[in-house]
């Protein structure tokens, strides 16, 4: 009986430990009481109209790779149901060759992050978007958002088109990629600043110190908000829940 009782105690302690670890890593996302970031839509629309010229006509995207991960890792407290997470690059159609937002990453980096279904055709498409683009923007400087830019076969030709803030360059330098050291200039932006007609960059530090979102208003009036990793799943903005501690970085 003594042995069984000791076994039960160990089991209870183990279960409590697992429960606490689950709560800490996948339910509780960190310090509470941080006010949700408000988006001032009238101000964004006014800023989007502040530059003269034609607004973009469309927006498209390419998925370079996907993987399945628990919902709770990207939105704390949403459970262990598997969701598909994709590495996405965006192209905003403009009269001058387009604006690329986030470029995805190269096959070796995708494999290192646990992505197994890398799409080389999507990579070539994103490479050609960067080649033709008038501007290249990033939501933040994690490798899955800037990696393919840094590995572009004609990096020195395309890199002057990238809008890199000084904070973002710090993140790029931390990746220790040779091409990162070729980036000659940075440009810091106002809290909300139009970078092309209908395209506004919003400073949203959090996921990284220099994270930003991109608001797009097409010629048709349709509006988009490219949130990067600030909000990966609908639950992030519908429930106001951030990433879990497990993958917060
Ligand atoms: Zn990230």
Short mmCIF file of N, CA and C and ligand atoms in Angstrom, two decimals, residues 140 142 144-145 207-208 229 243 249, ligand 1:
data_model
loop_
_atom_site.label_atom_id
_atom_site.label_comp_id
_atom_site.label_asym_id
_atom_site.label_seq_id
_atom_site.Cartn_x
_atom_site.Cartn_y
_atom_site.Cartn_z
N UNK A 140 8.49 42.55 -40.50
CA UNK A 140 9.52 42.46 -39.47
C UNK A 140 10.68 41.63 -40.01
N UNK A 142 12.26 38.79 -39.05
CA UNK A 142 12.52 37.35 -38.84
C UNK A 142 12.82 36.69 -40.19
N UNK A 144 11.81 34.13 -41.72
CA UNK A 144 10.73 33.69 -42.61
C UNK A 144 10.02 34.86 -43.30
N UNK A 145 10.45 36.07 -43.02
CA UNK A 145 9.88 37.26 -43.69
C UNK A 145 10.90 38.00 -44.54
N UNK A 207 5.83 42.10 -31.53
CA UNK A 207 6.39 40.80 -31.94
C UNK A 207 7.91 40.91 -32.09
N UNK A 208 8.37 42.02 -32.69
CA UNK A 208 9.78 42.41 -32.64
C UNK A 208 9.78 43.91 -32.34
N UNK A 229 3.38 38.84 -38.26
CA UNK A 229 3.22 37.95 -37.10
C UNK A 229 2.59 38.66 -35.91
N UNK A 243 0.30 35.61 -29.20
CA UNK A 243 0.93 34.29 -29.28
C UNK A 243 1.15 33.73 -27.88
N UNK A 249 8.61 35.15 -29.59
CA UNK A 249 10.06 35.38 -29.69
C UNK A 249 10.31 36.83 -30.03
ZN1 LIG B 1 8.09 36.58 -36.67
#
